[in-house]
């Protein structure tokens, strides 16, 4: 970890579903400009960790801090139950501007054009002028090789193009951190390459990213750090070199399987 600003801090995060511990005491820090990949078998809690980080799920315990501002912390509710206490709605609204999220299944509005999909949140959420929103969108579309698709509708695009539009939509809000939840799992290998290329370019521009992925080779190339999770805990973390040379039999077996 460099001496740069810490953008995201998660301390001792716990999450249960129906009494089953999905995340058990997970802590994570991400610095500005860092690319962190999270790998591990299905059901290990990777996506749940991302959903807790982006407040799509509420944590049952632990702290969530963005740029030094606390979104959630440990405390007791009115009934005296120990749990994570969240900041006020207004405060959370501000904190949510710090990050963007790209889902595995695109989540584009089908009845909006590509351009409208991208400018909608900047105008309505970030209160950016329509002119500026359109200018940002056009720049992003050019950057992502989609300049001729502004007036198309999602159904007219390939999966890879739709995913690039959803990346443009996340970037249009100019977040400090971008989260990707298995961004290529809905795509065939050819389209996967298109999306990974975009993420590689963002990494070169020092965009801070947290990527849940099963693309081992990609994680190895693009990450500053890789975290291996299983059964709701961090089993091992380190640089790609450290993780790919690990002596931990479980991590070795997992990487070996996916790499073969």
XYZ file of N, CA and C in Angstrom:
780
model
N 0.856 -1.196 0.000
C 0.000 0.000 0.000
C 0.890 1.243 0.000
N 0.579 2.155 -0.884
C 1.382 3.368 -0.955
C 0.864 4.383 0.057
N 1.564 5.498 0.145
C 1.155 6.526 1.088
C 0.042 7.408 0.535
N -0.597 6.956 -0.539
C -1.652 7.786 -1.129
C -2.905 7.772 -0.273
N -3.851 8.618 -0.673
C -5.128 8.678 0.036
C -5.804 7.328 0.060
N -6.359 6.984 1.211
C -7.185 5.774 1.270
C -8.604 6.201 0.901
N -9.119 5.621 -0.179
C -10.455 6.013 -0.645
C -11.542 5.196 0.022
N -11.251 3.920 0.259
C -12.263 3.037 0.831
C -11.658 2.231 1.966
N -12.407 2.151 3.038
C -11.989 1.331 4.169
C -13.196 0.534 4.649
N -13.030 -0.768 4.747
C -14.074 -1.627 5.323
C -13.417 -2.363 6.484
N -13.976 -2.225 7.674
C -13.366 -2.833 8.857
C -14.311 -3.815 9.523
N -13.843 -5.057 9.662
C -14.565 -6.102 10.411
C -16.015 -6.264 9.953
N -16.169 -6.340 8.626
C -17.524 -6.434 8.061
C -18.110 -7.820 8.272
N -19.372 -7.807 8.716
C -20.104 -9.075 8.893
C -21.429 -8.958 8.164
N -21.842 -10.070 7.537
C -23.146 -10.096 6.877
C -23.712 -11.501 6.969
N -24.970 -11.577 7.397
C -25.652 -12.880 7.471
C -26.892 -12.853 6.597
N -27.218 -14.002 6.035
C -28.523 -14.190 5.405
C -29.165 -15.385 6.092
N -30.356 -15.175 6.632
C -31.079 -16.259 7.333
C -30.197 -16.977 8.355
N -29.466 -16.188 9.119
C -28.653 -16.776 10.188
C -27.351 -17.409 9.719
N -27.150 -17.457 8.388
C -25.905 -18.020 7.838
C -24.901 -16.893 7.634
N -23.701 -17.030 8.174
C -22.674 -16.002 7.985
C -22.115 -16.037 6.570
N -22.373 -14.982 5.795
C -21.867 -14.931 4.417
C -20.531 -14.203 4.393
N -20.410 -13.164 5.243
C -19.134 -12.459 5.409
C -18.782 -12.481 6.889
N -17.565 -12.924 7.187
C -17.150 -13.047 8.575
C -15.900 -12.220 8.807
N -16.073 -11.068 9.408
C -14.922 -10.263 9.833
C -13.952 -9.950 8.686
N -14.463 -9.282 7.664
C -13.611 -8.923 6.510
C -13.178 -7.470 6.622
N -11.895 -7.230 6.446
C -11.372 -5.856 6.433
C -10.616 -5.627 5.128
N -10.732 -4.397 4.619
C -10.189 -4.088 3.297
C -9.913 -2.591 3.213
N -8.755 -2.249 2.656
C -8.444 -0.832 2.409
C -8.016 -0.696 0.961
N -8.488 0.363 0.311
C -8.113 0.591 -1.082
C -7.637 2.030 -1.232
N -6.431 2.184 -1.783
C -5.841 3.518 -1.963
C -6.158 4.066 -3.348
N -6.015 5.370 -3.454
C -6.248 6.052 -4.727
C -5.366 5.457 -5.820
N -5.971 5.181 -6.973
C -5.218 4.674 -8.116
C -4.950 3.183 -8.087
N -5.420 2.510 -7.045
C -5.157 1.071 -6.911
C -6.216 0.247 -7.644
N -5.785 -0.878 -8.217
C -6.731 -1.825 -8.808
C -6.666 -3.107 -7.970
N -7.796 -3.441 -7.377
C -7.862 -4.622 -6.502
C -8.843 -5.614 -7.111
N -8.385 -6.836 -7.358
C -9.293 -7.879 -7.848
C -9.657 -8.808 -6.705
N -10.911 -9.234 -6.704
C -11.379 -10.182 -5.679
C -11.755 -11.463 -6.401
N -11.093 -12.545 -6.019
C -11.349 -13.834 -6.666
C -11.762 -14.850 -5.603
N -12.267 -15.988 -6.074
C -12.671 -17.034 -5.135
C -13.832 -17.813 -5.727
N -14.120 -18.983 -5.158
C -15.188 -19.821 -5.707
C -16.565 -19.171 -5.563
N -17.534 -19.678 -6.313
C -18.913 -19.193 -6.187
C -19.371 -19.385 -4.748
N -20.130 -18.412 -4.266
C -20.659 -18.543 -2.905
C -19.667 -18.163 -1.821
N -18.521 -17.576 -2.232
C -17.515 -17.240 -1.204
C -17.784 -15.884 -0.551
N -18.768 -15.122 -1.100
C -19.106 -13.831 -0.512
C -18.565 -12.634 -1.274
N -17.957 -12.881 -2.449
C -17.338 -11.779 -3.212
C -18.363 -10.709 -3.600
N -19.464 -11.158 -4.223
C -20.471 -10.188 -4.670
C -21.168 -9.534 -3.479
N -21.353 -10.293 -2.409
C -21.978 -9.718 -1.203
C -21.086 -8.617 -0.630
N -19.777 -8.829 -0.662
C -18.841 -7.804 -0.175
C -18.999 -6.518 -1.006
N -19.112 -6.683 -2.322
C -19.301 -5.529 -3.203
C -20.634 -4.847 -2.921
N -21.664 -5.654 -2.691
C -22.997 -5.086 -2.425
C -23.020 -4.356 -1.081
N -22.225 -4.832 -0.128
C -22.117 -4.117 1.153
C -21.325 -2.818 0.967
N -20.263 -2.883 0.166
C -19.431 -1.689 -0.083
C -20.235 -0.599 -0.778
N -21.176 -1.014 -1.647
C -21.953 -0.036 -2.415
C -23.341 0.195 -1.807
N -23.536 -0.329 -0.619
C -24.762 -0.118 0.174
C -26.035 -0.650 -0.484
N -25.873 -1.641 -1.371
C -27.050 -2.342 -1.891
C -27.524 -3.364 -0.864
N -26.598 -3.765 0.014
C -26.952 -4.608 1.171
C -26.471 -3.881 2.416
N -27.223 -4.034 3.504
C -26.762 -3.455 4.770
C -25.901 -4.466 5.508
N -24.786 -4.001 6.038
C -23.910 -4.873 6.821
C -24.580 -5.156 8.175
N -24.246 -6.303 8.744
C -24.743 -6.620 10.098
C -23.750 -6.189 11.163
N -22.553 -5.884 10.741
C -21.538 -5.403 11.688
C -20.377 -4.854 10.883
N -19.639 -3.918 11.476
C -18.450 -3.391 10.801
C -18.600 -1.940 10.389
N -17.488 -1.416 9.878
C -17.411 -0.011 9.474
C -17.247 0.089 7.968
N -17.841 1.149 7.391
C -17.678 1.444 5.975
C -17.321 2.921 5.874
N -16.137 3.200 5.314
C -15.634 4.580 5.288
C -15.167 4.919 3.873
N -15.671 6.034 3.329
C -15.223 6.531 2.034
C -14.529 7.871 2.237
N -13.300 7.983 1.749
C -12.543 9.245 1.837
C -12.611 9.842 3.242
N -12.492 8.961 4.222
C -12.490 9.418 5.618
C -13.872 9.703 6.188
N -14.909 9.591 5.377
C -16.268 9.849 5.880
C -16.963 8.534 6.195
N -17.512 8.446 7.391
C -18.127 7.178 7.811
C -19.540 7.043 7.260
N -19.744 5.968 6.507
C -21.088 5.638 6.030
C -21.785 4.741 7.053
N -21.002 3.893 7.733
C -21.571 2.975 8.725
C -20.518 2.623 9.763
N -21.002 2.318 10.968
C -20.086 1.979 12.065
C -20.811 1.055 13.035
N -20.039 0.427 13.909
C -20.640 -0.482 14.885
C -21.356 0.283 15.984
N -22.500 -0.234 16.373
C -23.241 0.394 17.465
C -24.395 -0.497 17.874
N -25.312 0.054 18.651
C -26.502 -0.718 19.040
C -27.736 0.061 18.621
N -28.742 -0.684 18.146
C -29.977 -0.014 17.731
C -30.862 0.267 18.947
N -32.073 0.786 18.685
C -32.963 1.183 19.786
C -33.333 0.014 20.697
N -33.302 -1.174 20.133
C -33.651 -2.358 20.943
C -32.432 -2.919 21.665
N -31.297 -2.242 21.495
C -30.091 -2.720 22.174
C -29.351 -3.812 21.433
N -29.757 -4.059 20.158
C -29.063 -5.076 19.359
C -27.806 -4.485 18.737
N -26.731 -5.265 18.783
C -25.459 -4.839 18.173
C -25.580 -4.951 16.660
N -25.258 -3.903 15.933
C -25.271 -3.974 14.466
C -24.543 -2.765 13.878
N -24.466 -2.721 12.541
C -23.898 -1.534 11.890
C -24.953 -0.429 11.881
N -24.549 0.745 12.306
C -25.430 1.919 12.276
C -25.025 2.761 11.071
N -25.997 3.170 10.271
C -25.700 3.939 9.063
C -25.902 5.438 9.274
N -25.139 6.216 8.523
C -25.262 7.683 8.569
C -26.643 8.098 8.046
N -26.951 9.389 8.181
C -28.255 9.905 7.737
C -28.395 9.745 6.222
N -29.660 9.772 5.765
C -29.924 9.649 4.314
C -29.157 10.699 3.513
N -29.146 11.931 4.027
C -28.465 13.032 3.316
C -26.976 12.731 3.177
N -26.403 12.289 4.295
C -24.966 11.972 4.319
C -24.655 10.833 3.338
N -25.490 9.795 3.366
C -25.260 8.645 2.481
C -25.395 9.051 1.010
N -26.313 9.963 0.741
C -26.498 10.453 -0.631
C -25.204 11.094 -1.138
N -24.569 11.871 -0.264
C -23.286 12.502 -0.615
C -22.202 11.447 -0.832
N -22.126 10.491 0.097
C -21.080 9.453 0.034
C -21.235 8.594 -1.226
N -22.484 8.349 -1.618
C -22.724 7.495 -2.797
C -22.184 8.112 -4.090
N -21.930 9.422 -4.066
C -21.371 10.075 -5.256
C -19.908 9.691 -5.476
N -19.290 9.099 -4.454
C -17.867 8.760 -4.562
C -17.613 7.533 -5.431
N -18.640 6.719 -5.662
C -18.369 5.465 -6.384
C -19.408 5.183 -7.468
N -18.984 4.348 -8.415
C -19.879 3.853 -9.457
C -19.813 2.335 -9.459
N -20.853 1.722 -10.003
C -20.930 0.263 -9.984
C -21.345 -0.247 -11.355
N -20.609 -1.242 -11.853
C -20.951 -1.884 -13.125
C -21.354 -3.327 -12.814
N -22.571 -3.672 -13.177
C -23.117 -4.999 -12.856
C -22.777 -6.009 -13.946
N -23.001 -7.293 -13.623
C -22.724 -8.288 -14.665
C -23.801 -8.271 -15.748
N -25.014 -7.813 -15.406
C -26.092 -7.910 -16.403
C -26.531 -6.543 -16.937
N -25.595 -5.614 -17.005
C -25.736 -4.311 -17.687
C -26.694 -3.323 -17.008
N -27.951 -3.760 -16.725
C -28.926 -2.871 -16.063
C -29.159 -1.562 -16.804
N -29.182 -1.611 -18.120
C -29.499 -0.389 -18.879
C -31.020 -0.236 -18.962
N -31.473 1.010 -19.110
C -32.910 1.231 -19.309
C -33.247 0.905 -20.761
N -34.090 -0.105 -21.005
C -34.316 -0.554 -22.387
C -35.004 0.489 -23.259
N -35.821 1.365 -22.629
C -36.601 2.341 -23.421
C -35.854 3.664 -23.593
N -34.599 3.738 -23.104
C -33.770 4.937 -23.297
C -32.713 4.652 -24.358
N -32.375 5.679 -25.123
C -31.230 5.533 -26.040
C -29.955 5.418 -25.201
N -28.876 5.046 -25.878
C -27.568 4.964 -25.216
C -27.226 6.299 -24.556
N -27.412 7.389 -25.316
C -27.077 8.714 -24.774
C -27.903 9.020 -23.522
N -29.201 8.756 -23.603
C -30.070 9.070 -22.449
C -29.706 8.190 -21.241
N -29.332 6.938 -21.496
C -28.875 6.072 -20.400
C -27.696 6.697 -19.659
N -26.818 7.348 -20.427
C -25.594 7.892 -19.823
C -25.825 9.245 -19.150
N -26.684 10.088 -19.751
C -26.834 11.460 -19.203
C -27.875 11.545 -18.089
N -28.680 10.511 -17.943
C -29.800 10.587 -17.001
C -29.362 10.873 -15.561
N -28.429 10.059 -15.050
C -27.993 10.246 -13.654
C -27.216 11.557 -13.444
N -26.267 11.913 -14.331
C -25.587 13.197 -14.127
C -26.567 14.374 -14.021
N -27.623 14.352 -14.849
C -28.588 15.467 -14.827
C -29.449 15.409 -13.556
N -30.003 14.226 -13.270
C -30.980 14.144 -12.176
C -30.369 13.901 -10.803
N -29.260 13.194 -10.761
C -28.642 12.896 -9.458
C -27.570 13.931 -9.122
N -26.665 14.174 -10.089
C -25.538 15.073 -9.806
C -25.852 16.533 -10.160
N -27.050 16.760 -10.742
C -27.495 18.134 -11.086
C -26.524 18.857 -12.032
N -25.971 18.072 -12.955
C -25.087 18.641 -13.977
C -25.989 19.202 -15.089
N -25.567 20.267 -15.758
C -26.393 20.812 -16.848
C -26.468 19.799 -17.983
N -27.551 19.893 -18.739
C -27.756 18.937 -19.841
C -26.593 19.011 -20.827
N -26.130 20.244 -21.103
C -25.026 20.426 -22.064
C -23.776 19.687 -21.582
N -23.460 19.881 -20.297
C -22.253 19.232 -19.773
C -22.407 17.714 -19.759
N -23.594 17.259 -19.388
C -23.850 15.804 -19.348
C -23.657 15.194 -20.733
N -24.163 15.893 -21.754
C -24.041 15.384 -23.133
C -22.573 15.403 -23.568
N -21.872 16.456 -23.212
C -20.456 16.556 -23.566
C -19.656 15.406 -22.934
N -19.913 15.172 -21.630
C -19.237 14.046 -20.950
C -19.560 12.729 -21.643
N -20.846 12.544 -21.949
C -21.283 11.279 -22.560
C -20.604 11.064 -23.906
N -20.532 12.124 -24.707
C -19.926 11.982 -26.048
C -18.437 11.650 -25.951
N -17.775 12.271 -24.973
C -16.343 11.963 -24.761
C -16.168 10.499 -24.380
N -17.021 10.042 -23.451
C -16.913 8.656 -22.980
C -17.228 7.671 -24.096
N -18.243 7.982 -24.891
C -18.594 7.079 -26.004
C -17.443 6.989 -26.999
N -16.794 8.118 -27.245
C -15.640 8.110 -28.163
C -14.513 7.266 -27.568
N -14.279 7.476 -26.264
C -13.204 6.745 -25.572
C -13.456 5.237 -25.603
N -14.733 4.834 -25.562
C -15.070 3.411 -25.486
C -15.438 2.829 -26.856
N -15.163 3.617 -27.907
C -15.402 3.103 -29.263
C -16.870 2.957 -29.617
N -17.710 3.815 -29.055
C -19.157 3.696 -29.280
C -19.757 5.003 -29.808
N -18.896 5.848 -30.410
C -19.389 7.182 -30.787
C -20.574 7.147 -31.747
N -20.697 6.058 -32.514
C -21.811 5.994 -33.482
C -23.063 5.341 -32.886
N -23.057 5.083 -31.580
C -24.187 4.363 -30.971
C -25.056 5.235 -30.064
N -24.805 6.561 -30.051
C -25.514 7.440 -29.107
C -27.032 7.313 -29.218
N -27.557 7.147 -30.459
C -29.007 7.116 -30.651
C -29.584 5.702 -30.697
N -28.720 4.706 -30.511
C -29.206 3.317 -30.536
C -29.883 2.980 -29.196
N -30.692 1.939 -29.235
C -31.308 1.427 -28.003
C -30.565 0.164 -27.577
N -30.585 -0.154 -26.278
C -29.817 -1.309 -25.805
C -30.036 -2.597 -26.609
N -31.295 -2.860 -27.037
C -31.546 -4.126 -27.756
C -30.817 -4.187 -29.094
N -30.378 -3.015 -29.591
C -29.676 -2.982 -30.888
C -28.169 -3.215 -30.732
N -27.722 -3.408 -29.499
C -26.284 -3.547 -29.239
C -25.933 -4.978 -28.853
N -24.668 -5.336 -29.092
C -24.177 -6.640 -28.600
C -24.001 -6.546 -27.085
N -23.840 -7.686 -26.448
C -23.608 -7.694 -25.001
C -22.380 -6.888 -24.611
N -21.322 -7.016 -25.409
C -20.088 -6.279 -25.109
C -20.298 -4.775 -25.215
N -21.091 -4.364 -26.217
C -21.389 -2.934 -26.364
C -22.253 -2.448 -25.198
N -23.233 -3.269 -24.819
C -24.090 -2.877 -23.686
C -23.261 -2.708 -22.415
N -22.303 -3.616 -22.220
C -21.486 -3.512 -21.012
C -20.599 -2.270 -21.070
N -20.116 -1.924 -22.266
C -19.319 -0.704 -22.387
C -20.178 0.536 -22.117
N -21.438 0.494 -22.532
C -22.346 1.619 -22.228
C -22.536 1.712 -20.710
N -22.674 0.569 -20.049
C -22.885 0.647 -18.596
C -21.624 1.148 -17.881
N -20.439 0.892 -18.459
C -19.205 1.467 -17.895
C -19.203 2.987 -18.122
N -19.613 3.401 -19.327
C -19.686 4.845 -19.625
C -20.668 5.528 -18.681
N -21.786 4.857 -18.424
C -22.799 5.438 -17.523
C -22.225 5.631 -16.117
N -21.471 4.633 -15.645
C -20.860 4.754 -14.309
C -19.818 5.876 -14.291
N -19.031 5.979 -15.365
C -17.965 6.998 -15.432
C -18.518 8.416 -15.593
N -19.731 8.529 -16.139
C -20.313 9.851 -16.393
C -20.539 10.623 -15.091
N -20.657 9.896 -13.987
C -20.827 10.564 -12.687
C -19.485 10.922 -12.063
N -18.406 10.646 -12.789
C -17.038 10.975 -12.351
C -16.741 10.477 -10.936
N -16.930 9.160 -10.730
C -16.700 8.606 -9.394
C -15.209 8.528 -9.065
N -14.912 8.430 -7.780
C -13.525 8.245 -7.331
C -13.138 6.773 -7.421
N -14.130 5.907 -7.248
C -13.889 4.455 -7.270
C -14.923 3.817 -8.178
N -14.485 2.822 -8.932
C -15.408 2.065 -9.769
C -15.397 0.609 -9.317
N -16.586 0.079 -9.062
C -16.729 -1.333 -8.680
C -17.250 -2.111 -9.882
N -16.676 -3.281 -10.111
C -17.162 -4.174 -11.168
C -17.529 -5.509 -10.548
N -18.773 -5.937 -10.759
C -19.186 -7.246 -10.236
C -19.253 -8.229 -11.402
N -18.212 -9.045 -11.543
C -18.147 -10.046 -12.635
C -18.549 -9.401 -13.968
N -17.828 -8.368 -14.425
C -18.305 -7.594 -15.577
C -18.378 -8.373 -16.879
N -17.761 -9.564 -16.926
C -17.761 -10.305 -18.196
C -18.513 -11.628 -18.116
N -19.155 -11.907 -16.968
C -19.710 -13.264 -16.817
C -20.907 -13.515 -17.733
N -21.553 -12.438 -18.229
C -22.700 -12.642 -19.121
C -22.281 -12.619 -20.597
N -20.981 -12.565 -20.849
C -20.508 -12.366 -22.230
C -19.746 -13.575 -22.752
N -19.799 -13.748 -24.075
C -18.985 -14.828 -24.654
C -17.533 -14.341 -24.766
N -16.585 -15.263 -24.995
C -15.160 -14.907 -24.923
C -14.748 -13.723 -25.792
N -15.316 -13.629 -26.991
C -14.921 -12.542 -27.893
C -15.318 -11.183 -27.302
N -16.543 -11.108 -26.777
C -17.033 -9.848 -26.211
C -16.346 -9.549 -24.886
N -15.971 -10.595 -24.162
C -15.239 -10.426 -22.906
C -13.980 -9.609 -23.142
N -13.282 -9.923 -24.236
C -12.044 -9.208 -24.576
C -12.258 -7.713 -24.710
N -13.390 -7.318 -25.346
C -13.698 -5.880 -25.536
C -13.798 -5.164 -24.191
N -14.505 -5.806 -23.264
C -14.757 -5.159 -21.969
C -13.482 -5.117 -21.137
N -12.716 -6.202 -21.178
C -11.466 -6.221 -20.401
C -10.489 -5.174 -20.932
N -10.537 -4.941 -22.237
C -9.664 -3.918 -22.835
C -9.995 -2.540 -22.237
N -11.282 -2.259 -22.095
C -11.707 -0.975 -21.513
C -11.198 -0.855 -20.076
N -11.322 -1.935 -19.319
C -10.894 -1.888 -17.910
C -9.372 -1.714 -17.837
N -8.657 -2.366 -18.750
C -7.190 -2.183 -18.801
C -6.827 -0.722 -19.047
N -7.551 -0.091 -19.991
C -7.295 1.327 -20.301
C -7.543 2.192 -19.064
N -8.610 1.899 -18.340
C -8.926 2.669 -17.125
C -7.821 2.484 -16.087
N -7.285 1.269 -16.010
C -6.200 1.000 -15.056
C -4.973 1.844 -15.417
N -4.704 1.970 -16.719
C -3.565 2.798 -17.158
C -3.752 4.258 -16.760
N -5.028 4.672 -16.709
C -5.322 6.068 -16.318
C -5.394 6.221 -14.796
N -5.037 5.148 -14.087
C -5.019 5.155 -12.610
C -6.395 5.364 -11.993
N -7.410 4.815 -12.657
C -8.745 4.812 -12.057
C -8.723 3.790 -10.921
N -9.236 4.169 -9.763
C -9.302 3.230 -8.634
C -10.435 2.242 -8.903
N -10.100 0.944 -8.894
C -11.126 -0.061 -9.233
C -11.061 -1.266 -8.307
N -12.245 -1.786 -8.031
C -12.357 -3.053 -7.293
C -13.163 -3.977 -8.193
N -12.548 -5.083 -8.557
C -13.134 -5.941 -9.588
C -13.317 -7.360 -9.044
N -14.579 -7.797 -8.997
C -14.848 -9.210 -8.699
C -14.799 -9.922 -10.046
N -13.905 -10.886 -10.180
C -13.727 -11.519 -11.495
C -13.312 -12.981 -11.373
N -13.618 -13.742 -12.423
C -13.100 -15.114 -12.493
C -12.079 -15.220 -13.629
N -11.709 -14.069 -14.185
C -10.707 -14.057 -15.274
C -9.317 -13.938 -14.640
N -8.695 -15.079 -14.406
C -7.434 -15.083 -13.637
C -6.309 -14.325 -14.331
N -6.161 -14.571 -15.621
C -5.053 -13.966 -16.340
C -5.194 -12.445 -16.344
N -6.434 -12.016 -16.520
C -6.747 -10.590 -16.513
C -6.446 -9.993 -15.138
N -6.886 -10.684 -14.079
C -6.639 -10.200 -12.709
C -5.130 -10.069 -12.481
N -4.411 -11.029 -13.012
C -2.956 -11.039 -12.836
C -2.305 -9.833 -13.513
N -2.798 -9.505 -14.713
C -2.203 -8.408 -15.493
C -2.547 -7.033 -14.939
N -3.818 -6.870 -14.514
C -4.335 -5.532 -14.275
C -4.263 -5.089 -12.810
N -4.135 -6.065 -11.881
C -4.287 -5.723 -10.458
C -2.987 -5.304 -9.793
N -3.124 -4.402 -8.836
C -2.017 -4.126 -7.914
C -2.049 -5.148 -6.785
N -3.286 -5.565 -6.447
C -3.461 -6.544 -5.372
C -4.591 -7.487 -5.736
N -4.463 -8.715 -5.310
C -5.540 -9.694 -5.505
C -5.913 -10.239 -4.130
N -7.231 -10.352 -3.922
C -7.744 -10.902 -2.661
C -8.446 -12.211 -2.984
N -8.068 -13.274 -2.289
C -8.743 -14.560 -2.479
C -9.688 -14.785 -1.301
N -10.976 -14.931 -1.602
C -11.986 -15.149 -0.568
C -12.558 -16.544 -0.655
N -12.879 -17.102 0.497
C -13.626 -18.355 0.528
C -14.411 -18.411 1.825
N -15.662 -18.866 1.709
C -16.545 -19.012 2.872
C -16.578 -17.751 3.748
N -16.643 -16.608 3.069
C -16.870 -15.361 3.793
C -15.671 -14.755 4.483
N -14.489 -15.312 4.231
C -13.286 -14.716 4.827
C -12.219 -14.494 3.746
N -11.298 -13.582 4.032
C -10.152 -13.391 3.141
C -9.125 -14.458 3.507
N -8.857 -15.368 2.570
C -7.917 -16.465 2.840
C -6.492 -15.970 2.613
N -6.339 -15.159 1.546
C -4.996 -14.671 1.236
C -5.111 -13.410 0.393
N -4.186 -12.480 0.587
C -4.131 -11.334 -0.317
C -2.685 -10.935 -0.532
N -2.431 -10.359 -1.705
C -1.069 -9.940 -2.004
C -0.987 -9.446 -3.429
N 0.225 -9.186 -3.880
C 0.413 -8.784 -5.282
C 0.092 -9.996 -6.158
N -0.167 -9.776 -7.451
C -0.400 -10.924 -8.333
C 0.754 -11.935 -8.259
N 1.994 -11.422 -8.199
C 3.160 -12.324 -8.130
C 3.065 -13.215 -6.888
N 2.737 -12.602 -5.755
C 2.651 -13.371 -4.505
C 1.536 -14.417 -4.581
N 0.382 -13.987 -5.113
C -0.758 -14.906 -5.116
C -0.550 -16.067 -6.076
N 0.050 -15.773 -7.222
C 0.235 -16.838 -8.213
C 1.391 -17.767 -7.843
N 2.207 -17.343 -6.880
C 3.307 -18.210 -6.424
C 3.020 -18.768 -5.024
N 1.772 -18.667 -4.597
C 1.438 -19.045 -3.218
C 1.676 -20.526 -2.942
N 1.952 -20.787 -1.684
C 2.074 -22.182 -1.252
C 0.771 -22.666 -0.614
N -0.194 -21.739 -0.457
C -1.471 -22.139 0.147
C -2.166 -23.131 -0.790
N -2.390 -24.377 -0.335
C -2.899 -25.405 -1.241
C -4.258 -25.058 -1.849
N -5.122 -24.396 -1.053
C -6.466 -24.074 -1.554
C -6.416 -23.021 -2.662
N -5.602 -21.990 -2.446
C -5.487 -20.905 -3.441
C -4.836 -21.456 -4.706
N -3.806 -22.274 -4.487
C -3.077 -22.891 -5.600
C -4.024 -23.717 -6.479
N -4.834 -24.512 -5.815
C -5.772 -25.399 -6.520
C -6.779 -24.553 -7.319
N -7.288 -23.505 -6.694
C -8.298 -22.655 -7.342
C -7.713 -21.963 -8.579
N -6.548 -21.347 -8.414
C -5.906 -20.643 -9.535
C -5.534 -21.637 -10.629
N -5.046 -22.787 -10.228
C -4.667 -23.837 -11.190
C -5.842 -24.276 -12.046
N -6.985 -24.482 -11.383
C -8.187 -24.927 -12.099
C -8.625 -23.898 -13.123
N -8.655 -22.644 -12.711
C -9.151 -21.598 -13.601
C -8.133 -21.239 -14.676
N -6.898 -21.560 -14.413
C -5.848 -21.216 -15.378
C -5.630 -22.288 -16.420
N -6.135 -23.493 -16.111
C -5.815 -24.619 -16.996
C -6.614 -24.553 -18.282
